[in-house]
Amino acid sequence: GLRVLEALAASGLRSVRFAREVPGLGAIVASDCSPRAAALMARNVARNGVGELVTPRLADARMLMYQSKAEREPFDVIDLDPYGSPAPFLDAAVQAVSEGGLLCVTCTDMAVMAGNSAETCYSKYGAVSLKGKFCHEMALRIILHSLDLRANCYQRFVVPLLSVSADFYVRVFVRVFTGQAKVKASASKQALVFHCVGCGSHHLQRLGRATSHGSGFKYSAATGPPVGPTCEFCQQRHQVGGPVWAEPLHDPAFVEGVLAALERSPGRFSTEPRLRGMLSVIAEELSDVPLYYTLDGLSSTIRSNTPSLLQLRSALLHAGFRVSLSHACRNAVKTDAPPAVLWDIMRCWAKLHPVKQERLLDSSPAARILSVEPTLQASFALHEDANPSSRKRGLKRFPENPEAFWGPKARAKAGGGIAPSLQEKRERLQNKRTQRPDGAELKQFPCKRFKE
């Protein structure tokens, strides 16, 4: 008896699949503001014989959701999958979903959410994005922060079930509940991010503090900041980003339930190997550790060669800290070890694999970090828990793109095709790198080989 809304349905493909493949649905509304899309949806619904479940609607998604709120007919599941940002639809969606209902949101504006346009990210999501190695996980935390912030206006809050960064987009699945007392805790779930521009160390500053007080909680302002004016490791400045969601991204029981469902119906989905691989990595992630470092980011900072994933994981495990992968990045290292321990491990690595002195400029982060003696003696011997289960089993965790230039295409326009201005731009820039004037193939800066 669930009521489902696909708010931006286009051809209605997803609504048709819901009707044919998902049991227990009472009604599905497939909405789009394009008359051509609405006509196409009606054809596809009739062709697939799902007219008793799917109702095509020609309507603005926001007005449809506000109307369902006003008429007290909320949807149990709302699916938002727009081209680009879902920001214009979030306010209506958090109101129109039922108590404990499921809200599925997709963002394909990853350039904005990953730090290329921090000011645009703030205008859409109320958070400043940073261009760090952890940008894909930060994008997930930004959209969760934005959803919780919109819901708080109506004494509601969100509980993430699953948050996925894949290909060129992020997709989150959250449940929405109502409760004034629980909303008070939302400030303590958000955090600012301090990110060093030199070595990439990051620290989180919670916006609020929740302390147990008898049978309840007492909420107060947080204390800080967690860092000084400059980075303690490389003396570079900090960038401040956020606020972002600082609580777990996933519900472990829900993820295990989805994996169990996959095991019960092998071969049902053509993407089953990827689903199993990604969900297995998600199940192994440290849920209480926001953001991550990367192998290449740590080694390039000190100008050394890169340790293997097993070597770095072993060093952290031998030091008594927890460590995991992240589904958002192939070479990510998610750990509860503080940055000081990570840099001590990298200093020990540099002693075993010395860095050429000509690569260490006096004022560089590498020189400043390596000039300090490590207080921790790291062991890179293989630890028995260093190799994660998903890697041992050879699951398809980080698949390659299915084709060249994989990513979002041009925005659709009425009547099909692409906009004339975009077509002219493509013709003007086509083969611009292969058509060079005489002599343009020579380097424009001197180097040893060029001089020879």
Tab-separated table of C-alpha atoms in Angstrom:
chain	number	residue	atom	x	y	z
A	1	GLY	CA	0.000	0.000	0.000
A	2	LEU	CA	2.947	2.408	-0.293
A	3	ARG	CA	2.419	5.660	-2.231
A	4	VAL	CA	5.432	6.530	-4.402
A	5	LEU	CA	6.259	9.787	-6.183
A	6	GLU	CA	8.804	10.012	-8.976
A	7	ALA	CA	8.951	13.786	-9.030
A	8	LEU	CA	11.010	14.279	-12.221
A	9	ALA	CA	9.978	11.277	-14.268
A	10	ALA	CA	10.837	12.228	-17.907
A	11	SER	CA	10.004	8.994	-19.811
A	12	GLY	CA	8.586	7.286	-16.707
A	13	LEU	CA	11.079	4.427	-16.954
A	14	ARG	CA	11.779	4.252	-13.221
A	15	SER	CA	8.062	4.337	-12.332
A	16	VAL	CA	7.385	1.476	-14.755
A	17	ARG	CA	10.177	-0.553	-13.146
A	18	PHE	CA	8.797	0.192	-9.679
A	19	ALA	CA	5.385	-1.106	-10.772
A	20	ARG	CA	6.761	-4.267	-12.411
A	21	GLU	CA	9.543	-5.183	-9.969
A	22	VAL	CA	8.677	-3.883	-6.469
A	23	PRO	CA	5.936	-5.703	-4.531
A	24	GLY	CA	3.644	-3.996	-2.046
A	25	LEU	CA	3.058	-0.693	-3.843
A	26	GLY	CA	-0.388	0.896	-3.744
A	27	ALA	CA	0.034	3.821	-6.139
A	28	ILE	CA	2.805	5.492	-8.124
A	29	VAL	CA	2.647	9.092	-9.348
A	30	ALA	CA	5.030	9.907	-12.220
A	31	SER	CA	5.251	13.685	-12.636
A	32	ASP	CA	6.972	15.999	-15.094
A	33	CYS	CA	6.413	19.636	-16.108
A	34	SER	CA	7.036	18.909	-19.806
A	35	PRO	CA	3.880	18.168	-21.898
A	36	ARG	CA	5.964	15.996	-24.216
A	37	ALA	CA	7.308	13.991	-21.262
A	38	ALA	CA	3.803	13.525	-19.841
A	39	ALA	CA	2.552	12.186	-23.191
A	40	LEU	CA	5.561	9.862	-23.418
A	41	MET	CA	4.927	8.580	-19.902
A	42	ALA	CA	1.283	7.790	-20.758
A	43	ARG	CA	2.434	5.768	-23.795
A	44	ASN	CA	5.043	3.852	-21.804
A	45	VAL	CA	2.643	3.105	-18.955
A	46	ALA	CA	0.062	1.722	-21.400
A	47	ARG	CA	2.676	-0.256	-23.331
A	48	ASN	CA	3.912	-1.967	-20.156
A	49	GLY	CA	0.439	-2.654	-18.779
A	50	VAL	CA	0.934	-0.864	-15.441
A	51	GLY	CA	-1.890	1.678	-15.759
A	52	GLU	CA	-3.615	0.415	-12.604
A	53	LEU	CA	-0.566	1.441	-10.520
A	54	VAL	CA	1.168	4.329	-12.336
A	55	THR	CA	-0.545	7.705	-12.811
A	56	PRO	CA	1.261	10.118	-15.181
A	57	ARG	CA	0.905	13.766	-14.140
A	58	LEU	CA	1.723	17.009	-15.959
A	59	ALA	CA	2.727	19.229	-13.042
A	60	ASP	CA	5.516	21.173	-11.401
A	61	ALA	CA	7.116	18.789	-8.914
A	62	ARG	CA	7.234	21.406	-6.160
A	63	MET	CA	3.577	22.350	-6.506
A	64	LEU	CA	2.578	18.683	-6.536
A	65	MET	CA	4.468	18.016	-3.295
A	66	TYR	CA	3.142	21.151	-1.578
A	67	GLN	CA	-0.373	20.146	-2.609
A	68	SER	CA	0.029	16.655	-1.139
A	69	LYS	CA	1.182	18.283	2.115
A	70	ALA	CA	-1.823	20.639	2.152
A	71	GLU	CA	-4.282	17.804	1.465
A	72	ARG	CA	-2.629	15.594	4.104
A	73	GLU	CA	-1.898	12.873	1.581
A	74	PRO	CA	1.862	12.429	1.985
A	75	PHE	CA	3.965	10.058	-0.096
A	76	ASP	CA	5.708	7.118	1.557
A	77	VAL	CA	8.574	7.274	-0.962
A	78	ILE	CA	9.751	10.330	-2.907
A	79	ASP	CA	12.427	9.926	-5.594
A	80	LEU	CA	14.264	13.092	-6.710
A	81	ASP	CA	16.652	12.581	-9.621
A	82	PRO	CA	17.016	15.923	-11.434
A	83	TYR	CA	19.549	17.067	-14.010
A	84	GLY	CA	22.089	18.882	-11.814
A	85	SER	CA	21.096	20.094	-8.373
A	86	PRO	CA	18.020	18.939	-6.405
A	87	ALA	CA	18.176	22.080	-4.224
A	88	PRO	CA	14.938	23.713	-5.554
A	89	PHE	CA	12.918	20.603	-4.615
A	90	LEU	CA	14.276	19.779	-1.150
A	91	ASP	CA	12.017	22.099	0.853
A	92	ALA	CA	8.865	20.611	-0.671
A	93	ALA	CA	10.174	17.037	-0.447
A	94	VAL	CA	10.928	17.041	3.303
A	95	GLN	CA	7.345	18.229	3.923
A	96	ALA	CA	5.563	15.897	1.507
A	97	VAL	CA	7.144	12.637	2.692
A	98	SER	CA	5.218	10.675	5.318
A	99	GLU	CA	6.345	10.032	8.899
A	100	GLY	CA	9.281	7.631	8.638
A	101	GLY	CA	9.009	7.767	4.855
A	102	LEU	CA	11.886	7.288	2.433
A	103	LEU	CA	13.451	10.175	0.525
A	104	CYS	CA	15.847	9.280	-2.326
A	105	VAL	CA	17.918	12.206	-3.662
A	106	THR	CA	20.472	12.302	-6.495
A	107	CYS	CA	22.950	15.140	-7.172
A	108	THR	CA	24.868	15.300	-10.459
A	109	ASP	CA	26.420	18.754	-9.908
A	110	MET	CA	29.615	17.229	-8.535
A	111	ALA	CA	31.850	20.074	-9.728
A	112	VAL	CA	29.963	22.407	-7.383
A	113	MET	CA	29.871	19.957	-4.467
A	114	ALA	CA	33.525	18.912	-4.814
A	115	GLY	CA	35.011	22.383	-4.372
A	116	ASN	CA	35.183	23.986	-7.825
A	117	SER	CA	32.524	26.596	-6.960
A	118	ALA	CA	32.333	26.957	-3.192
A	119	GLU	CA	30.141	30.063	-3.365
A	120	THR	CA	27.625	28.308	-5.638
A	121	CYS	CA	27.594	25.321	-3.278
A	122	TYR	CA	26.714	27.622	-0.386
A	123	SER	CA	23.874	29.251	-2.314
A	124	LYS	CA	22.361	25.839	-3.134
A	125	TYR	CA	23.087	23.718	-0.067
A	126	GLY	CA	24.024	26.156	2.715
A	127	ALA	CA	27.561	24.772	2.971
A	128	VAL	CA	30.989	25.700	1.587
A	129	SER	CA	32.678	22.863	-0.319
A	130	LEU	CA	36.442	22.275	-0.221
A	131	LYS	CA	38.731	20.991	-2.945
A	132	GLY	CA	40.451	18.235	-0.995
A	133	LYS	CA	41.226	14.565	-1.537
A	134	PHE	CA	38.080	13.754	0.474
A	135	CYS	CA	35.788	15.821	-1.795
A	136	HIS	CA	33.492	12.934	-2.813
A	137	GLU	CA	32.646	11.997	0.758
A	138	MET	CA	32.284	15.665	1.642
A	139	ALA	CA	29.699	15.975	-1.163
A	140	LEU	CA	27.639	13.248	0.532
A	141	ARG	CA	27.901	15.039	3.860
A	142	ILE	CA	26.909	18.372	2.309
A	143	ILE	CA	23.658	17.033	0.834
A	144	LEU	CA	22.801	15.277	4.121
A	145	HIS	CA	23.420	18.542	5.981
A	146	SER	CA	21.178	20.389	3.545
A	147	LEU	CA	18.381	17.821	3.894
A	148	ASP	CA	18.525	17.918	7.692
A	149	LEU	CA	18.595	21.720	7.689
A	150	ARG	CA	15.467	21.955	5.487
A	151	ALA	CA	13.683	19.327	7.579
A	152	ASN	CA	14.525	21.103	10.851
A	153	CYS	CA	12.439	24.099	9.746
A	154	TYR	CA	9.345	21.882	10.124
A	155	GLN	CA	10.420	20.094	13.347
A	156	ARG	CA	11.611	17.111	11.324
A	157	PHE	CA	14.986	15.378	11.030
A	158	VAL	CA	16.628	12.828	8.732
A	159	VAL	CA	18.171	9.426	9.428
A	160	PRO	CA	20.512	8.182	6.632
A	161	LEU	CA	20.057	4.602	5.458
A	162	LEU	CA	22.591	4.566	2.611
A	163	SER	CA	24.768	7.259	1.019
A	164	VAL	CA	26.596	6.414	-2.193
A	165	SER	CA	29.184	8.234	-4.282
A	166	ALA	CA	29.401	6.557	-7.704
A	167	ASP	CA	30.621	7.612	-11.147
A	168	PHE	CA	29.706	11.294	-11.608
A	169	TYR	CA	26.963	11.633	-8.990
A	170	VAL	CA	26.003	11.083	-5.357
A	171	ARG	CA	22.761	9.456	-4.180
A	172	VAL	CA	21.417	9.361	-0.633
A	173	PHE	CA	18.536	7.404	0.912
A	174	VAL	CA	17.173	8.917	4.144
A	175	ARG	CA	14.118	8.421	6.340
A	176	VAL	CA	12.330	11.527	7.613
A	177	PHE	CA	10.839	11.691	11.111
A	178	THR	CA	9.078	14.355	13.197
A	179	GLY	CA	10.125	15.221	16.756
A	180	GLN	CA	10.889	18.552	18.381
A	181	ALA	CA	13.152	17.016	21.021
A	182	LYS	CA	15.235	15.138	18.426
A	183	VAL	CA	15.560	18.250	16.250
A	184	LYS	CA	17.427	19.960	19.104
A	185	ALA	CA	20.260	17.475	18.573
A	186	SER	CA	20.758	18.503	14.931
A	187	ALA	CA	23.340	21.219	15.699
A	188	SER	CA	25.593	18.643	17.356
A	189	LYS	CA	25.365	16.471	14.214
A	190	GLN	CA	26.892	19.160	11.954
A	191	ALA	CA	30.534	20.241	11.821
A	192	LEU	CA	32.877	22.717	10.172
A	193	VAL	CA	35.942	21.287	8.401
A	194	PHE	CA	39.412	22.828	8.852
A	195	HIS	CA	41.612	21.719	5.945
A	196	CYS	CA	45.329	22.518	5.671
A	197	VAL	CA	46.266	23.740	2.189
A	198	GLY	CA	49.845	22.452	2.613
A	199	CYS	CA	49.741	18.902	3.931
A	200	GLY	CA	46.009	18.153	3.629
A	201	SER	CA	45.433	17.437	7.334
A	202	HIS	CA	41.819	17.971	8.359
A	203	HIS	CA	40.000	18.532	11.637
A	204	LEU	CA	36.295	18.770	12.430
A	205	GLN	CA	34.607	21.338	14.672
A	206	ARG	CA	31.101	20.426	15.812
A	207	LEU	CA	28.569	23.256	15.775
A	208	GLY	CA	26.871	22.099	18.976
A	209	ARG	CA	27.415	19.829	21.947
A	210	ALA	CA	24.992	17.284	23.393
A	211	THR	CA	25.678	15.925	26.896
A	212	SER	CA	23.581	13.426	28.816
A	213	HIS	CA	21.612	15.092	31.620
A	214	GLY	CA	19.669	12.641	33.750
A	215	SER	CA	17.303	10.768	31.471
A	216	GLY	CA	17.643	13.357	28.671
A	217	PHE	CA	20.238	15.522	26.988
A	218	LYS	CA	21.503	19.032	27.543
A	219	TYR	CA	22.412	21.021	24.422
A	220	SER	CA	24.969	23.816	24.404
A	221	ALA	CA	27.409	25.614	22.149
A	222	ALA	CA	30.567	23.769	21.145
A	223	THR	CA	34.040	24.916	22.168
A	224	GLY	CA	36.961	25.363	19.813
A	225	PRO	CA	38.614	25.827	17.418
A	226	PRO	CA	40.445	22.496	17.080
A	227	VAL	CA	43.465	24.078	15.320
A	228	GLY	CA	45.707	27.095	15.721
A	229	PRO	CA	46.207	29.948	13.227
A	230	THR	CA	48.521	27.726	11.135
A	231	CYS	CA	48.973	23.991	10.668
A	232	GLU	CA	51.087	22.421	13.427
A	233	PHE	CA	52.773	20.076	10.909
A	234	CYS	CA	53.655	22.317	7.939
A	235	GLN	CA	52.866	25.880	9.148
A	236	GLN	CA	50.515	26.515	6.219
A	237	ARG	CA	47.095	28.183	6.508
A	238	HIS	CA	43.744	26.429	6.967
A	239	GLN	CA	40.673	26.588	4.772
A	240	VAL	CA	37.290	26.394	6.488
A	241	GLY	CA	34.449	24.484	4.841
A	242	GLY	CA	31.028	23.229	5.772
A	243	PRO	CA	28.915	22.837	7.768
A	244	VAL	CA	28.671	19.152	6.851
A	245	TRP	CA	26.896	16.113	8.308
A	246	ALA	CA	29.309	14.601	10.861
A	247	GLU	CA	27.285	11.522	11.865
A	248	PRO	CA	27.363	8.074	10.142
A	249	LEU	CA	26.488	8.004	6.425
A	250	HIS	CA	24.857	4.570	6.515
A	251	ASP	CA	22.693	2.314	8.664
A	252	PRO	CA	24.782	-0.892	9.010
A	253	ALA	CA	21.710	-3.084	9.607
A	254	PHE	CA	20.054	-1.738	6.457
A	255	VAL	CA	23.196	-2.324	4.349
A	256	GLU	CA	23.467	-5.895	5.642
A	257	GLY	CA	19.783	-6.391	4.835
A	258	VAL	CA	20.308	-5.281	1.223
A	259	LEU	CA	23.309	-7.599	0.887
A	260	ALA	CA	21.239	-10.472	2.281
A	261	ALA	CA	18.482	-9.697	-0.234
A	262	LEU	CA	21.041	-9.892	-3.055
A	263	GLU	CA	22.185	-13.281	-1.794
A	264	ARG	CA	18.595	-14.580	-1.734
A	265	SER	CA	17.955	-13.684	-5.388
A	266	PRO	CA	21.142	-14.281	-7.396
A	267	GLY	CA	21.051	-13.158	-11.007
A	268	ARG	CA	18.075	-10.830	-10.543
A	269	PHE	CA	20.072	-7.710	-11.447
A	270	SER	CA	22.612	-7.375	-14.249
A	271	THR	CA	24.628	-5.016	-12.013
A	272	GLU	CA	24.717	-7.533	-9.156
A	273	PRO	CA	28.559	-7.855	-9.033
A	274	ARG	CA	28.930	-4.089	-8.676
A	275	LEU	CA	26.111	-3.876	-6.115
A	276	ARG	CA	27.656	-6.604	-3.992
A	277	GLY	CA	31.145	-5.132	-4.231
A	278	MET	CA	30.174	-1.554	-3.378
A	279	LEU	CA	27.815	-2.539	-0.560
A	280	SER	CA	30.504	-4.802	0.930
A	281	VAL	CA	32.989	-1.901	1.024
A	282	ILE	CA	30.287	0.322	2.565
A	283	ALA	CA	29.617	-2.327	5.230
A	284	GLU	CA	33.353	-2.342	6.105
A	285	GLU	CA	33.664	1.464	6.402
A	286	LEU	CA	34.300	3.044	9.792
A	287	SER	CA	30.959	4.692	10.459
A	288	ASP	CA	32.190	7.079	13.172
A	289	VAL	CA	35.129	8.551	11.200
A	290	PRO	CA	34.201	11.421	8.861
A	291	LEU	CA	36.371	11.997	5.754
A	292	TYR	CA	39.529	10.171	4.713
A	293	TYR	CA	43.123	10.516	3.497
A	294	THR	CA	44.545	8.982	0.331
A	295	LEU	CA	47.733	6.983	-0.243
A	296	ASP	CA	48.955	9.239	-3.039
A	297	GLY	CA	48.023	12.384	-1.082
A	298	LEU	CA	50.126	11.373	1.940
A	299	SER	CA	53.156	10.279	-0.088
A	300	SER	CA	53.121	13.252	-2.491
A	301	THR	CA	53.057	15.648	0.473
A	302	ILE	CA	56.439	14.363	1.712
A	303	ARG	CA	57.722	13.742	-1.870
A	304	SER	CA	58.325	10.036	-1.248
A	305	ASN	CA	57.347	6.915	-3.139
A	306	THR	CA	53.952	5.490	-2.205
A	307	PRO	CA	53.542	2.628	0.283
A	308	SER	CA	51.148	-0.123	-0.661
A	309	LEU	CA	47.650	-0.134	0.790
A	310	LEU	CA	48.461	-3.193	2.923
A	311	GLN	CA	51.646	-1.609	4.280
A	312	LEU	CA	49.933	1.573	5.454
A	313	ARG	CA	46.949	-0.325	6.867
A	314	SER	CA	49.328	-2.666	8.704
A	315	ALA	CA	51.252	0.253	10.217
A	316	LEU	CA	48.030	1.806	11.534
A	317	LEU	CA	46.770	-1.524	12.913
A	318	HIS	CA	50.121	-2.252	14.621
A	319	ALA	CA	49.900	1.211	16.229
A	320	GLY	CA	46.545	0.270	17.761
A	321	PHE	CA	44.162	2.239	15.531
A	322	ARG	CA	41.239	1.195	13.361
A	323	VAL	CA	41.377	1.568	9.590
A	324	SER	CA	39.078	0.909	6.628
A	325	LEU	CA	38.574	1.682	2.964
A	326	SER	CA	36.016	4.119	1.577
A	327	HIS	CA	33.646	3.338	-1.296
A	328	ALA	CA	34.056	6.938	-2.499
A	329	CYS	CA	37.735	6.596	-3.481
A	330	ARG	CA	39.841	3.667	-4.625
A	331	ASN	CA	42.994	4.484	-2.590
A	332	ALA	CA	41.318	6.050	0.457
A	333	VAL	CA	42.448	5.413	4.031
A	334	LYS	CA	39.760	6.039	6.651
A	335	THR	CA	41.155	5.836	10.183
A	336	ASP	CA	40.553	7.067	13.719
A	337	ALA	CA	44.270	7.818	14.084
A	338	PRO	CA	44.985	11.560	14.539
A	339	PRO	CA	47.006	13.369	11.850
A	340	ALA	CA	50.085	13.368	14.132
A	341	VAL	CA	50.175	9.551	14.024
A	342	LEU	CA	49.739	9.480	10.245
A	343	TRP	CA	52.660	11.847	9.730
A	344	ASP	CA	54.810	9.837	12.179
A	345	ILE	CA	54.109	6.729	10.081
A	346	MET	CA	55.038	8.630	6.901
A	347	ARG	CA	58.252	9.871	8.572
A	348	CYS	CA	59.160	6.270	9.380
A	349	TRP	CA	58.397	5.349	5.761
A	350	ALA	CA	60.688	8.151	4.553
A	351	LYS	CA	63.515	6.768	6.727
A	352	LEU	CA	63.156	3.396	5.017
A	353	HIS	CA	62.811	5.004	1.578
A	354	PRO	CA	64.846	8.244	1.729
A	355	VAL	CA	63.635	11.301	-0.149
A	356	LYS	CA	66.115	13.131	-2.418
A	357	GLN	CA	67.272	16.325	-0.751
A	358	GLU	CA	66.823	18.396	-3.906
A	359	ARG	CA	63.087	17.671	-3.678
A	360	LEU	CA	62.855	19.224	-0.191
A	361	LEU	CA	62.652	23.004	-0.432
A	362	ASP	CA	63.202	24.734	2.907
A	363	SER	CA	59.706	26.168	3.184
A	364	SER	CA	57.844	23.224	1.681
A	365	PRO	CA	55.429	21.089	3.734
A	366	ALA	CA	57.617	18.039	2.998
A	367	ALA	CA	60.741	19.628	4.511
A	368	ARG	CA	58.892	20.858	7.601
A	369	ILE	CA	57.206	17.521	8.249
A	370	LEU	CA	60.381	15.443	7.729
A	371	SER	CA	62.503	17.785	9.856
A	372	VAL	CA	60.715	16.415	12.962
A	373	GLU	CA	61.753	13.082	14.402
A	374	PRO	CA	58.906	10.528	14.721
A	375	THR	CA	57.768	9.670	18.246
A	376	LEU	CA	56.120	6.481	16.962
A	377	GLN	CA	58.145	3.593	15.571
A	378	ALA	CA	55.919	2.271	12.804
A	379	SER	CA	55.939	-1.358	11.711
A	380	PHE	CA	55.076	-2.058	8.078
A	381	ALA	CA	55.051	-5.840	8.529
A	382	LEU	CA	51.853	-7.395	7.200
A	383	HIS	CA	49.098	-7.425	9.813
A	384	GLU	CA	46.607	-10.289	9.766
A	385	ASP	CA	43.648	-7.851	9.431
A	386	ALA	CA	45.294	-5.558	6.878
A	387	ASN	CA	43.590	-7.077	3.844
A	388	PRO	CA	39.835	-6.302	3.999
A	389	SER	CA	37.340	-9.059	3.306
A	390	SER	CA	35.943	-7.448	0.135
A	391	ARG	CA	39.464	-7.286	-1.321
A	392	LYS	CA	40.273	-10.875	-0.337
A	393	ARG	CA	37.147	-12.151	-2.068
A	394	GLY	CA	37.984	-10.233	-5.260
A	395	LEU	CA	34.681	-8.383	-5.381
A	396	LYS	CA	34.057	-5.783	-8.058
A	397	ARG	CA	34.512	-2.757	-5.802
A	398	PHE	CA	35.672	0.068	-8.100
A	399	PRO	CA	34.664	-0.801	-11.683
A	400	GLU	CA	36.065	1.067	-14.663
A	401	ASN	CA	33.827	3.445	-16.621
A	402	PRO	CA	31.822	1.551	-19.274
A	403	GLU	CA	32.908	3.874	-22.097
A	404	ALA	CA	35.098	6.861	-22.922
A	405	PHE	CA	33.891	10.342	-21.840
A	406	TRP	CA	31.538	8.701	-19.327
A	407	GLY	CA	29.514	11.326	-17.485
A	408	PRO	CA	26.496	13.603	-17.660
A	409	LYS	CA	25.609	14.784	-21.145
A	410	ALA	CA	24.182	18.132	-22.237
A	411	ARG	CA	20.940	19.324	-20.659
A	412	ALA	CA	17.857	18.293	-22.623
A	413	LYS	CA	15.786	20.960	-24.381
A	414	ALA	CA	12.254	21.008	-25.694
A	415	GLY	CA	11.992	19.188	-29.037
A	416	GLY	CA	15.117	17.103	-28.463
A	417	GLY	CA	18.693	17.682	-29.597
A	418	ILE	CA	20.983	20.219	-27.971
A	419	ALA	CA	20.827	23.974	-27.756
A	420	PRO	CA	22.080	25.885	-30.869
A	421	SER	CA	24.610	27.809	-28.790
A	422	LEU	CA	26.112	24.557	-27.502
A	423	GLN	CA	26.195	23.101	-31.018
A	424	GLU	CA	28.064	26.178	-32.291
A	425	LYS	CA	30.521	25.935	-29.408
A	426	ARG	CA	31.221	22.275	-30.177
A	427	GLU	CA	31.863	23.032	-33.859
A	428	ARG	CA	34.108	25.950	-32.979
A	429	LEU	CA	36.227	23.954	-30.499
A	430	GLN	CA	36.294	20.640	-32.350
A	431	ASN	CA	39.852	19.372	-32.956
A	432	LYS	CA	41.307	22.571	-31.497
A	433	ARG	CA	44.198	20.629	-29.983
A	434	THR	CA	45.192	18.942	-33.221
A	435	GLN	CA	45.088	22.018	-35.480
A	436	ARG	CA	48.167	23.992	-34.430
A	437	PRO	CA	50.028	26.749	-36.261
A	438	ASP	CA	53.612	26.185	-37.376
A	439	GLY	CA	55.989	25.891	-34.442
A	440	ALA	CA	53.210	25.672	-31.841
A	441	GLU	CA	54.134	22.091	-31.072
A	442	LEU	CA	57.371	23.292	-29.403
A	443	LYS	CA	57.412	23.753	-25.659
A	444	GLN	CA	56.940	27.316	-24.467
A	445	PHE	CA	59.163	26.917	-21.389
A	446	PRO	CA	62.878	26.039	-21.243
A	447	CYS	CA	64.040	22.712	-19.894
A	448	LYS	CA	67.176	20.639	-20.279
A	449	ARG	CA	65.933	18.573	-23.228
A	450	PHE	CA	64.446	21.654	-24.954
A	451	LYS	CA	67.799	23.467	-24.757
A	452	GLU	CA	69.581	20.471	-26.262
